[in-house]
Amino acid sequence: MKLIKPSSKRKLKMLPYYFLLPPIIFLAVIVVYPLIFSLKLALFDWNLINLREREFVGLGNFLRLITDGSFWNSVRVTFTYAALATSIEFFLGLLLALIASQELKGIRFLRTLLLVPMMVAPLVVGLMWRYLLNANYGVINYFIKHFLRIIPPEWLSHPSWALPTLIFVDVWQWTPFMFIILLAGIQSLPKYPSEAAQIDGAKGYQILWHITLPLLRPVILVALLLRLIDSFRVYDLVYSMTRGGPINKTETLSWYIYQVGFKFFDFGYAAALSWVMLGITMVMCSQLFRVISRGTKEQ
Amino acid sequence: MKRTKHYVKLPSYVVLIVAILFFIFPIYWAVATSFKEAKLAFSESPVWLFKTRFENYKVVIFERNLPRFLINSVIVTLLSTLLTLALGVCVGYSIAIRKIKGGNQIASWILSLRMVPPIVTAVPIYLIARRLNLLDTHLVLILVYAFMNLPVASWLIKSYFEDIPLELEEAAIVDGCTYSQALVKIILPLASPGIAATGVICAIFAWNEFLYANILTGNVANTAPVALTAYATPVGILWGEIFAAGSLIMLPVIVAGLALQRYLVRGLTLGALKE
């Protein structure tokens, strides 16, 4: 290092900061400024009726959402969706990953095939399943009618079936994601703890419960966190499959904010809702983060 | 020993094959429908054997202007990915190579932006873009997608940079390179496979994105997924055409994704597992 000229040493000191400027300025302009603008917006009543003038209402928009039944409905729908989709994806993904981590012939090829669903645009996935689940000409309903001999419900327009159907489609698209992350995690685990346990006479499920899963904990939490964040913001599937219906049964937070902002042009209220959603997301993630960092330190 | 192993393996294969049928069949069915005669899409009992027809593709390509929207998607995807990579390299360089003070905090802050739900920024960005007359332009989507992908991209590029032995850079400096030259001549070439993989991941996300595109574009800069929503007309849903267009949208991504699946996993997990 002593061969470096003093002038270039000084330059070196500043150089990384010059490099950081463009990304920081970019993020300030594209994220930080809009978020601050949105917070300001949340304090005003600004909608289609008085587009010209914004009326300052202080925390009025936030008070309004406390008594807004549609808002609470969308919170409930979003949590139900995110919690069920993420946990079903986790259990199915883990099951498949445990099976696929054995030494099986052709496993690489099979594993590659399993990756396909998550690469299809969610909007296309939604349209695809709407076709497959159609009551008159959907192939899934045909199978159900002819092999199970029961009459399937109208999946997307039945009030109690619409949300489970949406969750099912999320599970179809993202179980492969859980699978591939958990599989990568299992394969990177050291072999000797489970081998030692096997020699000591531990049974398969005991090894799984006492050795594999604890070692896999950080990976499991990252996978859960990523799926939770993404299922919590679901919009594309709602747009292409149910548009929030029937009777608000699939109205997620993202969809509700979209309606308030871009159908009713109630921008002030949409901004307030956005900040609440951001708050919920941040609290949820920081809690999970804490669990993750604790888990990683234990290792 | 061998026999018990066979007992374990047979059910494993059965489960895996059933799972694969479940995950692949819908895509097969959608693509197959795109090659069927239009009225067969509405047949009450599924049609397994059919004469391959390209009518749906002809309609979406020549009558519905799909190529125009695909070109929009290509422009937005390509330019936003390049912007993301340029900014990501800046982040990675100062944090992973130069190891500046507080670098890890900055990296964590950038990564935490991955958590911001798109609809939250969509409302203010829409209003700001409207005031700046940027609605329905490629530029606004390019900027927004660069933001959307930057957290994952910086994190990945950072992790690829951390794998580079810095002695090589030092040697180049000793030989008279400036630090910027060393970045271009030594570090970037060494990290190029990783940067390319990061680019593919960003491109897939940008190509598939729908929410921002739906809100921020109208009829000029519409990307292909937005154009697709016009096929569900009040008269009826044009399934054959939807799946012809849908196939053209999903097939390039599937091909690219399968080719780079190893990197895809690392990207999706934010490099948390260095596979």
XYZ file of N, CA, C and O in Angstrom, chain A residues 1 3-4 8 12 15-17 19-20 22-24 26-27 30-35 37-38 41 46 54 96 99-100 102-105 107 110-124 127-132 136-137 139 142-143 168 171-172 175-177 180-181 184-185 187 219 222 226 229-230 233 235-236 239 254 257-258 262 265 267 270-271 274 277-278 281-282 285 289, chain B residues 8-9 12-13 15-17 19-20 22-27 29-30 33 40-46 48 83 87 90-91 93-94 98 100-101 106 109-110 112-128 130-131 143 146-147 150 170 173-174 179-180 183 208 210-211 214-215 225 228-229 237 239 242-243 246 250 253-254 257-258 261 264-265 268-270 272-273 275:
756
model
N 0.823 -1.201 0.000
C 0.000 0.000 0.000
C 0.856 1.249 0.000
O 0.473 2.294 -0.492
N 3.244 2.067 -1.730
C 3.652 2.510 -3.060
C 2.679 3.536 -3.641
O 2.981 4.234 -4.589
N 1.475 3.625 -3.064
C 0.468 4.540 -3.602
C 0.831 5.983 -3.315
O 1.225 6.319 -2.193
N -3.227 10.239 -4.740
C -4.258 9.260 -5.055
C -4.874 8.709 -3.777
O -6.005 8.250 -3.766
N -8.715 8.654 -3.070
C -9.348 7.395 -2.678
C -10.320 7.613 -1.530
O -11.370 7.004 -1.464
N -13.494 9.167 -3.082
C -14.072 8.433 -4.211
C -15.333 7.640 -3.865
O -16.361 7.794 -4.530
N -15.297 6.805 -2.802
C -16.503 6.016 -2.498
C -17.708 6.882 -2.188
O -18.838 6.473 -2.452
N -17.469 8.098 -1.662
C -18.609 8.967 -1.365
C -19.201 9.530 -2.643
O -20.405 9.662 -2.782
N -19.220 7.951 -5.344
C -19.959 6.827 -5.925
C -21.332 6.651 -5.268
O -22.273 6.227 -5.896
N -21.396 6.972 -3.986
C -22.674 6.793 -3.292
C -23.690 7.876 -3.641
O -24.887 7.686 -3.467
N -24.893 9.261 -6.583
C -25.997 9.000 -7.531
C -27.099 8.108 -6.972
O -28.267 8.494 -7.029
N -26.773 6.936 -6.380
C -27.877 6.124 -5.851
C -28.670 6.807 -4.744
O -29.896 6.680 -4.693
N -27.973 7.556 -3.877
C -28.688 8.202 -2.774
C -29.610 9.299 -3.313
O -30.773 9.405 -2.915
N -30.836 9.458 -6.297
C -31.911 8.776 -7.024
C -33.008 8.306 -6.063
O -34.192 8.568 -6.274
N -32.599 7.643 -4.975
C -33.599 7.131 -4.031
C -34.325 8.264 -3.326
O -35.520 8.170 -3.043
N -36.904 9.457 -5.955
C -37.946 8.513 -6.355
C -38.732 7.946 -5.166
O -39.876 7.558 -5.303
N -38.116 7.850 -3.987
C -38.833 7.259 -2.855
C -39.067 8.249 -1.726
O -40.199 8.431 -1.274
N -37.987 8.873 -1.262
C -38.118 9.673 -0.053
C -39.035 10.872 -0.303
O -39.972 11.108 0.456
N -38.794 11.587 -1.402
C -39.642 12.742 -1.673
C -41.114 12.345 -1.835
O -41.991 12.926 -1.185
N -41.435 11.350 -2.678
C -42.847 10.951 -2.777
C -43.468 10.550 -1.443
O -44.622 10.879 -1.178
N -42.687 9.871 -0.597
C -43.254 9.467 0.695
C -43.556 10.677 1.573
O -44.601 10.745 2.220
N -44.119 13.720 0.454
C -45.244 14.364 -0.224
C -46.550 13.680 0.159
O -47.571 14.327 0.416
N -46.500 12.352 0.226
C -47.684 11.576 0.565
C -48.130 11.838 2.005
O -49.323 11.902 2.303
N -49.814 15.065 1.944
C -51.101 14.863 1.277
C -52.143 14.291 2.229
O -53.328 14.620 2.176
N -58.462 16.141 -0.352
C -58.233 16.525 -1.751
C -58.854 15.450 -2.621
O -58.359 14.342 -2.694
N -57.056 22.259 -2.011
C -56.893 21.227 -1.005
C -57.237 21.835 0.336
O -56.734 22.900 0.680
N -41.913 -30.707 -0.144
C -41.276 -30.983 -1.434
C -39.755 -30.888 -1.336
O -39.035 -31.696 -1.927
N -38.337 -33.978 0.261
C -38.360 -35.099 -0.674
C -37.273 -34.931 -1.727
O -36.524 -35.864 -2.034
N -37.155 -33.706 -2.253
C -36.225 -33.485 -3.358
C -34.773 -33.421 -2.912
O -33.870 -33.455 -3.735
N -33.371 -35.723 -1.249
C -32.807 -37.079 -1.302
C -32.068 -37.249 -2.623
O -32.284 -36.494 -3.560
N -31.216 -38.277 -2.660
C -30.526 -38.526 -3.920
C -31.438 -39.292 -4.853
O -31.583 -40.507 -4.761
N -32.115 -38.556 -5.728
C -33.026 -39.185 -6.670
C -32.502 -38.953 -8.082
O -31.924 -37.909 -8.366
N -32.754 -39.936 -8.927
C -32.313 -39.759 -10.317
C -33.160 -38.689 -11.001
O -34.364 -38.615 -10.810
N -33.306 -35.573 -10.491
C -33.885 -34.585 -9.588
C -33.639 -33.170 -10.087
O -34.468 -32.273 -9.930
N -36.379 -32.333 -12.584
C -37.670 -32.160 -11.925
C -37.716 -30.836 -11.174
O -38.697 -30.110 -11.203
N -36.604 -30.527 -10.536
C -36.494 -29.315 -9.755
C -36.616 -28.072 -10.652
O -37.264 -27.097 -10.301
N -36.004 -28.159 -11.840
C -36.101 -27.053 -12.785
C -37.544 -26.811 -13.210
O -38.002 -25.669 -13.282
N -38.269 -27.924 -13.461
C -39.666 -27.783 -13.873
C -40.491 -27.063 -12.809
O -41.390 -26.284 -13.110
N -40.151 -27.337 -11.544
C -40.913 -26.736 -10.448
C -40.728 -25.224 -10.336
O -41.470 -24.552 -9.646
N -39.710 -24.704 -11.032
C -39.445 -23.268 -10.928
C -40.350 -22.442 -11.828
O -40.455 -21.230 -11.670
N -41.000 -23.100 -12.799
C -41.693 -22.356 -13.852
C -42.798 -21.411 -13.343
O -42.834 -20.252 -13.745
N -43.704 -21.851 -12.436
C -44.817 -20.969 -12.089
C -44.405 -19.579 -11.626
O -45.038 -18.590 -11.970
N -43.327 -19.477 -10.856
C -43.003 -18.166 -10.308
C -42.407 -17.212 -11.340
O -42.187 -16.052 -11.035
N -42.171 -17.712 -12.546
C -41.635 -16.814 -13.568
C -42.722 -16.226 -14.459
O -42.458 -15.375 -15.297
N -43.947 -16.706 -14.297
C -45.048 -16.184 -15.097
C -45.575 -14.903 -14.430
O -45.725 -14.861 -13.204
N -45.837 -13.870 -15.223
C -46.355 -12.618 -14.663
C -47.631 -12.906 -13.876
O -48.530 -13.575 -14.383
N -47.730 -12.412 -12.632
C -48.914 -12.684 -11.804
C -50.224 -12.325 -12.497
O -51.240 -12.998 -12.299
N -50.205 -11.287 -13.327
C -51.425 -10.916 -14.044
C -51.849 -12.051 -14.978
O -53.034 -12.395 -15.058
N -50.891 -12.639 -15.662
C -51.177 -13.748 -16.573
C -51.643 -14.963 -15.759
O -52.571 -15.672 -16.162
N -55.330 -14.502 -14.921
C -56.205 -14.750 -16.068
C -56.273 -16.234 -16.380
O -57.334 -16.786 -16.673
N -55.112 -16.899 -16.276
C -55.035 -18.322 -16.561
C -55.962 -19.123 -15.649
O -56.739 -19.963 -16.097
N -55.903 -18.820 -14.360
C -56.734 -19.560 -13.406
C -58.204 -19.200 -13.524
O -59.072 -20.014 -13.252
N -58.472 -17.975 -13.949
C -59.872 -17.623 -14.166
C -60.460 -18.497 -15.260
O -61.621 -18.912 -15.199
N -59.636 -18.782 -16.251
C -60.082 -19.656 -17.343
C -60.225 -21.094 -16.861
O -61.236 -21.753 -17.092
N -59.196 -21.571 -16.158
C -59.202 -22.967 -15.693
C -60.352 -23.242 -14.725
O -60.854 -24.350 -14.645
N -68.340 -23.096 -16.645
C -68.872 -23.743 -17.842
C -67.826 -24.479 -18.672
O -68.064 -25.566 -19.157
N -66.675 -23.853 -18.843
C -65.697 -24.478 -19.736
C -64.322 -24.661 -19.092
O -63.360 -24.956 -19.780
N -61.320 -26.420 -17.244
C -60.894 -27.820 -17.244
C -60.851 -28.374 -15.812
O -61.128 -29.558 -15.590
N -64.254 -29.389 -14.886
C -64.590 -30.602 -15.629
C -64.067 -31.829 -14.876
O -64.782 -32.804 -14.678
N -62.808 -31.765 -14.441
C -62.220 -32.883 -13.677
C -63.032 -33.144 -12.413
O -63.342 -34.282 -12.078
N -55.392 -20.031 -3.021
C -54.968 -21.236 -3.744
C -54.055 -20.867 -4.918
O -53.020 -21.499 -5.144
N -50.732 -19.869 -3.744
C -49.997 -21.080 -3.362
C -49.431 -21.754 -4.610
O -48.280 -22.190 -4.635
N -50.233 -21.805 -5.665
C -49.744 -22.411 -6.913
C -48.516 -21.671 -7.430
O -47.528 -22.267 -7.801
N -45.456 -21.551 -4.053
C -44.891 -22.716 -3.371
C -43.532 -23.090 -3.974
O -42.599 -23.409 -3.242
N -43.382 -23.013 -5.307
C -42.071 -23.287 -5.883
C -40.971 -22.398 -5.316
O -39.836 -22.846 -5.129
N -41.311 -21.166 -4.991
C -40.326 -20.245 -4.416
C -39.867 -20.742 -3.048
O -38.668 -20.841 -2.766
N -37.729 -23.885 -3.505
C -36.358 -23.754 -3.998
C -35.459 -23.121 -2.939
O -34.296 -23.499 -2.790
N -35.990 -22.192 -2.155
C -35.162 -21.589 -1.102
C -34.856 -22.614 -0.019
O -33.718 -22.767 0.420
N -32.375 -25.198 -1.290
C -31.014 -24.644 -1.273
C -30.476 -24.625 0.150
O -29.317 -24.954 0.392
N -31.346 -24.272 1.109
C -30.930 -24.247 2.501
C -30.557 -25.631 3.010
O -29.506 -25.821 3.616
N -29.624 -28.204 1.313
C -28.423 -28.732 0.669
C -27.146 -28.081 1.183
O -26.068 -28.651 1.043
N -32.760 -19.661 7.272
C -33.284 -19.777 5.908
C -34.810 -19.741 5.913
O -35.441 -19.048 5.109
N -35.989 -16.148 6.504
C -35.844 -15.292 5.318
C -36.945 -15.612 4.314
O -37.604 -14.716 3.773
N -39.827 -12.946 3.125
C -39.987 -12.505 1.738
C -41.394 -12.799 1.225
O -42.018 -11.970 0.574
N -43.971 -10.370 2.946
C -43.944 -9.025 2.360
C -44.708 -9.027 1.038
O -45.519 -8.152 0.764
N -44.417 -10.033 0.207
C -44.994 -10.012 -1.140
C -46.471 -10.383 -1.163
O -47.242 -9.826 -1.935
N -48.869 -7.470 -0.156
C -49.140 -6.374 -1.084
C -49.919 -6.840 -2.309
O -49.962 -6.138 -3.313
N -51.946 -7.528 -5.452
C -52.749 -6.606 -6.250
C -53.076 -7.232 -7.611
O -54.231 -7.288 -8.011
N -52.052 -7.754 -8.269
C -52.236 -8.275 -9.631
C -53.299 -9.367 -9.692
O -54.160 -9.370 -10.576
N -56.707 -7.936 -9.223
C -57.110 -7.218 -10.435
C -57.590 -8.192 -11.506
O -58.636 -7.994 -12.101
N -53.992 -3.220 -0.704
C -53.510 -2.613 -1.944
C -54.670 -2.272 -2.863
O -54.708 -1.205 -3.478
N -56.715 0.746 -1.450
C -56.034 2.029 -1.673
C -56.127 2.422 -3.152
O -56.365 3.582 -3.486
N -55.984 1.432 -4.008
C -56.096 1.687 -5.451
C -57.479 2.240 -5.792
O -57.617 3.214 -6.536
N -57.586 5.850 -7.205
C -57.686 5.942 -8.659
C -59.085 5.681 -9.213
O -59.300 5.800 -10.411
N -60.624 9.025 -6.733
C -59.700 10.166 -6.738
C -59.695 10.914 -5.414
O -59.624 12.124 -5.366
N -57.404 11.494 -3.066
C -55.957 11.311 -2.898
C -55.501 11.486 -1.457
O -54.617 10.772 -1.003
N -56.376 8.341 0.359
C -55.524 7.251 -0.120
C -54.123 7.366 0.468
O -53.501 6.361 0.842
N -53.619 8.599 0.585
C -52.286 8.808 1.159
C -52.264 8.387 2.628
O -51.317 7.745 3.087
N -52.220 4.739 2.770
C -50.898 4.257 2.371
C -49.932 4.268 3.537
O -49.176 3.320 3.744
N -50.662 1.509 5.868
C -50.184 0.243 5.331
C -48.668 0.120 5.475
O -48.142 -0.926 5.856
N -47.972 1.236 5.184
C -46.514 1.243 5.341
C -46.147 0.949 6.790
O -45.251 0.144 7.066
N -46.654 -2.709 7.594
C -45.588 -3.507 6.973
C -44.291 -3.397 7.762
O -43.616 -4.396 8.020
N -43.946 -2.163 8.139
C -42.686 -1.951 8.848
C -42.678 -2.673 10.196
O -41.702 -3.328 10.552
N -42.386 -6.428 9.598
C -41.059 -6.843 9.157
C -40.016 -6.689 10.247
O -39.151 -7.548 10.395
N -37.618 -9.460 11.522
C -36.178 -9.230 11.450
C -35.508 -9.554 12.771
O -34.440 -10.158 12.824
N -38.625 -46.154 -0.104
C -38.703 -44.731 0.196
C -38.789 -43.933 -1.090
O -39.474 -42.937 -1.180
N -38.067 -44.404 -2.107
C -37.952 -43.587 -3.305
C -39.203 -43.582 -4.161
O -39.525 -42.559 -4.760
N -41.625 -40.966 -3.095
C -41.020 -39.668 -3.358
C -41.237 -39.251 -4.811
O -41.619 -38.122 -5.098
N -40.977 -40.214 -5.720
C -41.192 -39.902 -7.127
C -42.655 -39.572 -7.402
O -42.966 -38.640 -8.140
N -44.930 -38.347 -5.376
C -45.266 -37.000 -4.884
C -44.703 -35.933 -5.823
O -45.392 -34.982 -6.208
N -43.456 -36.107 -6.225
C -42.835 -35.089 -7.074
C -43.527 -34.980 -8.429
O -43.760 -33.887 -8.935
N -43.863 -36.129 -9.008
C -44.513 -36.096 -10.329
C -45.887 -35.438 -10.221
O -46.249 -34.596 -11.057
N -46.787 -33.260 -8.004
C -46.544 -31.822 -7.794
C -46.217 -31.133 -9.116
O -46.743 -30.067 -9.422
N -45.367 -31.767 -9.907
C -44.975 -31.130 -11.166
C -46.166 -31.018 -12.115
O -46.352 -29.984 -12.762
N -49.205 -30.670 -11.235
C -50.013 -29.592 -10.676
C -49.445 -28.211 -11.046
O -50.183 -27.289 -11.361
N -48.125 -28.086 -11.015
C -47.525 -26.774 -11.275
C -47.362 -26.470 -12.766
O -47.295 -25.316 -13.161
N -47.251 -27.512 -13.576
C -46.988 -27.269 -14.998
C -48.266 -27.308 -15.834
O -48.405 -26.577 -16.818
N -49.223 -28.160 -15.431
C -50.400 -28.353 -16.281
C -51.117 -27.049 -16.646
O -51.440 -26.833 -17.817
N -51.382 -26.127 -15.672
C -52.082 -24.887 -16.037
C -51.378 -24.099 -17.144
O -52.027 -23.545 -18.028
N -50.049 -24.084 -17.091
C -49.309 -23.335 -18.105
C -49.434 -24.049 -19.449
O -49.672 -23.428 -20.485
N -51.891 -25.876 -20.390
C -53.266 -25.711 -20.859
C -53.475 -24.324 -21.472
O -54.145 -24.169 -22.492
N -52.898 -23.307 -20.846
C -53.017 -21.941 -21.367
C -52.330 -21.820 -22.723
O -52.893 -21.270 -23.677
N -54.278 -23.680 -25.355
C -55.482 -22.956 -25.755
C -55.158 -21.867 -26.784
O -55.964 -21.585 -27.672
N -63.019 -23.380 -29.571
C -62.649 -24.527 -28.735
C -62.313 -24.107 -27.298
O -62.382 -24.912 -26.377
N -61.956 -22.822 -27.119
C -61.644 -22.341 -25.776
C -62.877 -22.410 -24.887
O -62.771 -22.419 -23.667
N -64.060 -22.448 -25.496
C -65.302 -22.434 -24.714
C -65.986 -23.798 -24.697
O -67.131 -23.906 -24.304
N -65.259 -24.812 -25.131
C -65.859 -26.140 -25.185
C -66.074 -26.698 -23.778
O -65.227 -26.545 -22.898
N -67.243 -27.348 -23.584
C -67.587 -27.790 -22.235
C -66.747 -28.946 -21.733
O -66.450 -29.040 -20.555
N -66.399 -29.865 -22.667
C -65.469 -30.906 -22.248
C -64.112 -30.580 -22.875
O -64.035 -30.111 -24.010
N -63.062 -30.759 -22.095
C -61.741 -30.329 -22.555
C -61.334 -30.989 -23.880
O -61.588 -32.172 -24.103
N -58.407 -32.265 -26.030
C -56.996 -32.625 -25.870
C -56.258 -32.621 -27.196
O -55.097 -32.251 -27.262
N -30.117 1.093 -15.732
C -30.038 2.111 -14.683
C -29.835 1.458 -13.311
O -28.999 1.885 -12.520
N -26.541 2.040 -10.859
C -26.659 2.523 -9.482
C -26.214 1.441 -8.490
O -25.569 1.731 -7.487
N -22.522 1.344 -8.162
C -22.068 2.452 -7.306
C -22.174 2.072 -5.832
O -21.239 2.251 -5.056
N -23.339 1.527 -5.454
C -23.544 1.121 -4.064
C -22.541 0.033 -3.684
O -21.838 0.130 -2.673
N -19.704 -0.809 -5.005
C -18.305 -0.385 -4.997
C -17.952 0.317 -3.694
O -16.975 -0.037 -3.036
N -18.767 1.299 -3.292
C -18.370 2.048 -2.095
C -18.526 1.215 -0.836
O -17.783 1.401 0.118
N -14.662 -0.464 -1.148
C -14.005 0.602 -0.365
C -14.376 0.532 1.108
O -13.750 1.190 1.930
N -16.697 1.790 3.138
C -16.801 3.071 3.826
C -17.496 2.906 5.168
O -18.234 1.951 5.388
N -17.250 3.898 6.032
C -17.867 3.884 7.359
C -19.378 3.942 7.215
O -19.907 4.688 6.397
N -26.102 1.851 5.422
C -26.666 2.326 4.159
C -27.220 1.147 3.359
O -28.322 1.189 2.821
N -30.425 0.075 4.862
C -31.498 1.022 4.560
C -32.014 0.787 3.140
O -33.222 0.711 2.916
N -31.096 0.623 2.201
C -31.517 0.395 0.811
C -32.317 -0.899 0.716
O -33.359 -0.969 0.071
N -34.064 -2.242 3.018
C -35.368 -2.122 3.687
C -36.415 -1.492 2.759
O -37.605 -1.673 2.956
N -35.961 -0.789 1.724
C -36.917 -0.209 0.776
C -37.662 -1.291 0.001
O -38.716 -1.053 -0.576
N -37.101 -2.503 -0.004
C -37.761 -3.647 -0.627
C -39.117 -3.908 0.027
O -39.990 -4.517 -0.548
N -39.276 -3.416 1.267
C -40.503 -3.712 2.010
C -41.633 -2.738 1.695
O -42.772 -2.994 2.016
N -41.306 -1.594 1.123
C -42.352 -0.595 0.863
C -43.331 -1.157 -0.172
O -42.941 -1.478 -1.281
N -44.621 -1.293 0.194
C -45.582 -1.823 -0.772
C -45.735 -0.855 -1.952
O -45.818 0.347 -1.743
N -45.754 -1.359 -3.180
C -45.805 -0.494 -4.361
C -46.967 0.497 -4.332
O -46.803 1.644 -4.718
N -48.132 0.068 -3.824
C -49.289 0.969 -3.866
C -49.041 2.209 -3.007
O -49.562 3.288 -3.278
N -48.187 2.064 -1.982
C -47.899 3.184 -1.082
C -47.191 4.316 -1.827
O -47.515 5.491 -1.652
N -46.229 3.976 -2.683
C -45.537 5.019 -3.434
C -46.293 5.371 -4.713
O -46.086 6.435 -5.277
N -47.178 4.493 -5.160
C -47.864 4.729 -6.434
C -48.722 5.987 -6.394
O -48.751 6.751 -7.359
N -49.401 6.227 -5.260
C -50.285 7.401 -5.177
C -49.478 8.701 -5.326
O -49.759 9.493 -6.238
N -48.465 8.956 -4.467
C -47.710 10.201 -4.656
C -46.954 10.266 -5.987
O -46.914 11.329 -6.605
N -46.372 9.149 -6.424
C -45.625 9.190 -7.684
C -46.565 9.548 -8.846
O -46.207 10.313 -9.737
N -47.782 9.035 -8.784
C -48.755 9.369 -9.828
C -49.008 10.881 -9.856
O -48.993 11.508 -10.918
N -49.207 11.476 -8.680
C -49.510 12.913 -8.634
C -48.319 13.761 -9.069
O -48.470 14.735 -9.809
N -47.118 13.348 -8.627
C -45.922 14.099 -9.016
C -45.694 13.967 -10.524
O -45.439 14.950 -11.225
N -47.877 13.423 -12.760
C -48.903 14.166 -13.487
C -48.522 15.638 -13.569
O -48.634 16.264 -14.608
N -48.027 16.163 -12.455
C -47.646 17.566 -12.454
C -46.469 17.811 -13.399
O -46.368 18.853 -14.035
N -37.746 4.881 -14.318
C -37.294 5.339 -13.000
C -37.904 4.502 -11.877
O -37.210 4.075 -10.954
N -36.435 1.052 -11.736
C -35.070 1.084 -11.202
C -35.134 1.143 -9.674
O -34.382 0.464 -8.987
N -36.070 1.928 -9.160
C -36.244 1.979 -7.699
C -36.692 0.620 -7.157
O -36.174 0.118 -6.174
N -33.664 -1.748 -7.288
C -32.376 -1.347 -6.710
C -32.026 -2.056 -5.390
O -30.881 -2.459 -5.212
N -5.201 -3.917 -6.122
C -3.977 -3.281 -5.635
C -2.868 -3.383 -6.665
O -2.167 -2.414 -6.940
N -3.300 -0.869 -9.317
C -2.977 0.477 -8.856
C -1.466 0.678 -8.880
O -0.954 1.692 -9.336
N -0.749 -0.340 -8.399
C 0.705 -0.270 -8.389
C 1.231 -0.089 -9.813
O 2.162 0.663 -10.070
N -8.018 4.562 -9.484
C -9.007 3.683 -8.876
C -10.205 3.450 -9.781
O -10.738 2.349 -9.848
N -10.616 4.509 -10.494
C -11.752 4.339 -11.393
C -11.401 3.391 -12.533
O -12.216 2.573 -12.952
N -11.575 -0.078 -11.331
C -12.949 -0.557 -11.234
C -13.422 -1.082 -12.584
O -13.965 -2.187 -12.685
N -42.506 -8.391 -15.733
C -43.757 -8.919 -15.183
C -44.569 -7.882 -14.415
O -45.707 -8.156 -14.047
N -46.957 -5.081 -12.976
C -48.251 -4.645 -13.497
C -48.809 -3.412 -12.784
O -49.337 -2.511 -13.430
N -48.674 -3.338 -11.446
C -49.347 -2.272 -10.697
C -48.931 -0.867 -11.145
O -49.770 -0.060 -11.548
N -49.934 -0.159 -14.724
C -51.373 0.069 -14.868
C -51.750 1.482 -14.442
O -52.587 2.126 -15.068
N -51.110 1.969 -13.392
C -51.465 3.281 -12.865
C -50.798 4.413 -13.643
O -51.408 5.443 -13.908
N -48.240 -6.427 -20.256
C -49.260 -6.892 -19.301
C -50.465 -5.954 -19.215
O -51.600 -6.415 -19.058
N -52.736 -6.433 -22.110
C -53.468 -7.698 -21.990
C -54.827 -7.513 -21.322
O -55.790 -8.228 -21.638
N -54.929 -6.548 -20.405
C -56.191 -6.371 -19.679
C -57.313 -5.910 -20.605
O -58.482 -6.047 -20.280
N -64.722 -12.622 -22.884
C -63.287 -12.707 -22.689
C -62.690 -13.498 -23.842
O -63.128 -14.607 -24.131
N -60.335 -15.629 -24.722
C -59.316 -16.493 -24.112
C -58.198 -16.851 -25.072
O -57.026 -16.824 -24.699
N -56.011 -13.913 -25.350
C -55.314 -13.659 -24.084
C -54.128 -14.607 -23.935
O -53.020 -14.200 -23.587
N -54.348 -15.894 -24.254
C -53.255 -16.839 -24.035
C -52.196 -16.767 -25.124
O -51.032 -17.096 -24.865
N -50.441 -13.844 -23.767
C -49.834 -14.299 -22.511
C -48.610 -15.172 -22.752
O -47.603 -15.039 -22.062
N -44.949 -14.563 -21.374
C -44.286 -15.402 -20.363
C -43.134 -16.250 -20.911
O -42.214 -16.554 -20.178
N -39.467 -15.005 -20.485
C -39.050 -15.002 -19.076
C -38.750 -16.418 -18.614
O -37.770 -16.667 -17.925
N -39.610 -17.366 -19.009
C -39.391 -18.750 -18.588
C -38.066 -19.257 -19.142
O -37.263 -19.865 -18.435
N -35.258 -17.501 -17.306
C -35.220 -17.948 -15.913
C -34.644 -19.341 -15.775
O -33.824 -19.596 -14.897
N -35.062 -20.255 -16.661
C -34.569 -21.620 -16.557
C -33.075 -21.680 -16.882
O -32.326 -22.422 -16.269
N -31.316 -20.422 -13.662
C -32.011 -20.744 -12.418
C -31.109 -20.707 -11.186
O -31.550 -20.343 -10.112
N -30.921 -17.279 -10.159
C -32.254 -16.811 -9.792
C -32.508 -17.054 -8.307
O -33.032 -16.203 -7.601
N -32.106 -18.224 -7.823
C -32.340 -18.561 -6.420
C -31.608 -17.576 -5.524
O -32.167 -17.025 -4.584
N -33.393 -14.232 -5.612
C -34.682 -14.188 -4.928
C -34.521 -14.189 -3.420
O -35.349 -13.684 -2.691
N -33.432 -14.797 -2.951
C -33.218 -14.827 -1.510
C -32.335 -13.673 -1.079
O -31.811 -13.666 0.012
N -32.140 -12.694 -1.972
C -31.300 -11.533 -1.697
C -29.886 -11.961 -1.324
O -29.228 -11.314 -0.533
N -29.021 -14.210 0.493
C -28.901 -14.674 1.873
C -28.248 -16.051 1.928
O -27.523 -16.375 2.851
N -28.529 -16.863 0.913
C -27.867 -18.151 0.824
C -26.959 -18.058 -0.369
O -27.412 -17.862 -1.464
N -25.652 -19.804 -2.837
C -25.724 -21.151 -3.388
C -24.581 -21.392 -4.357
O -24.337 -20.595 -5.229
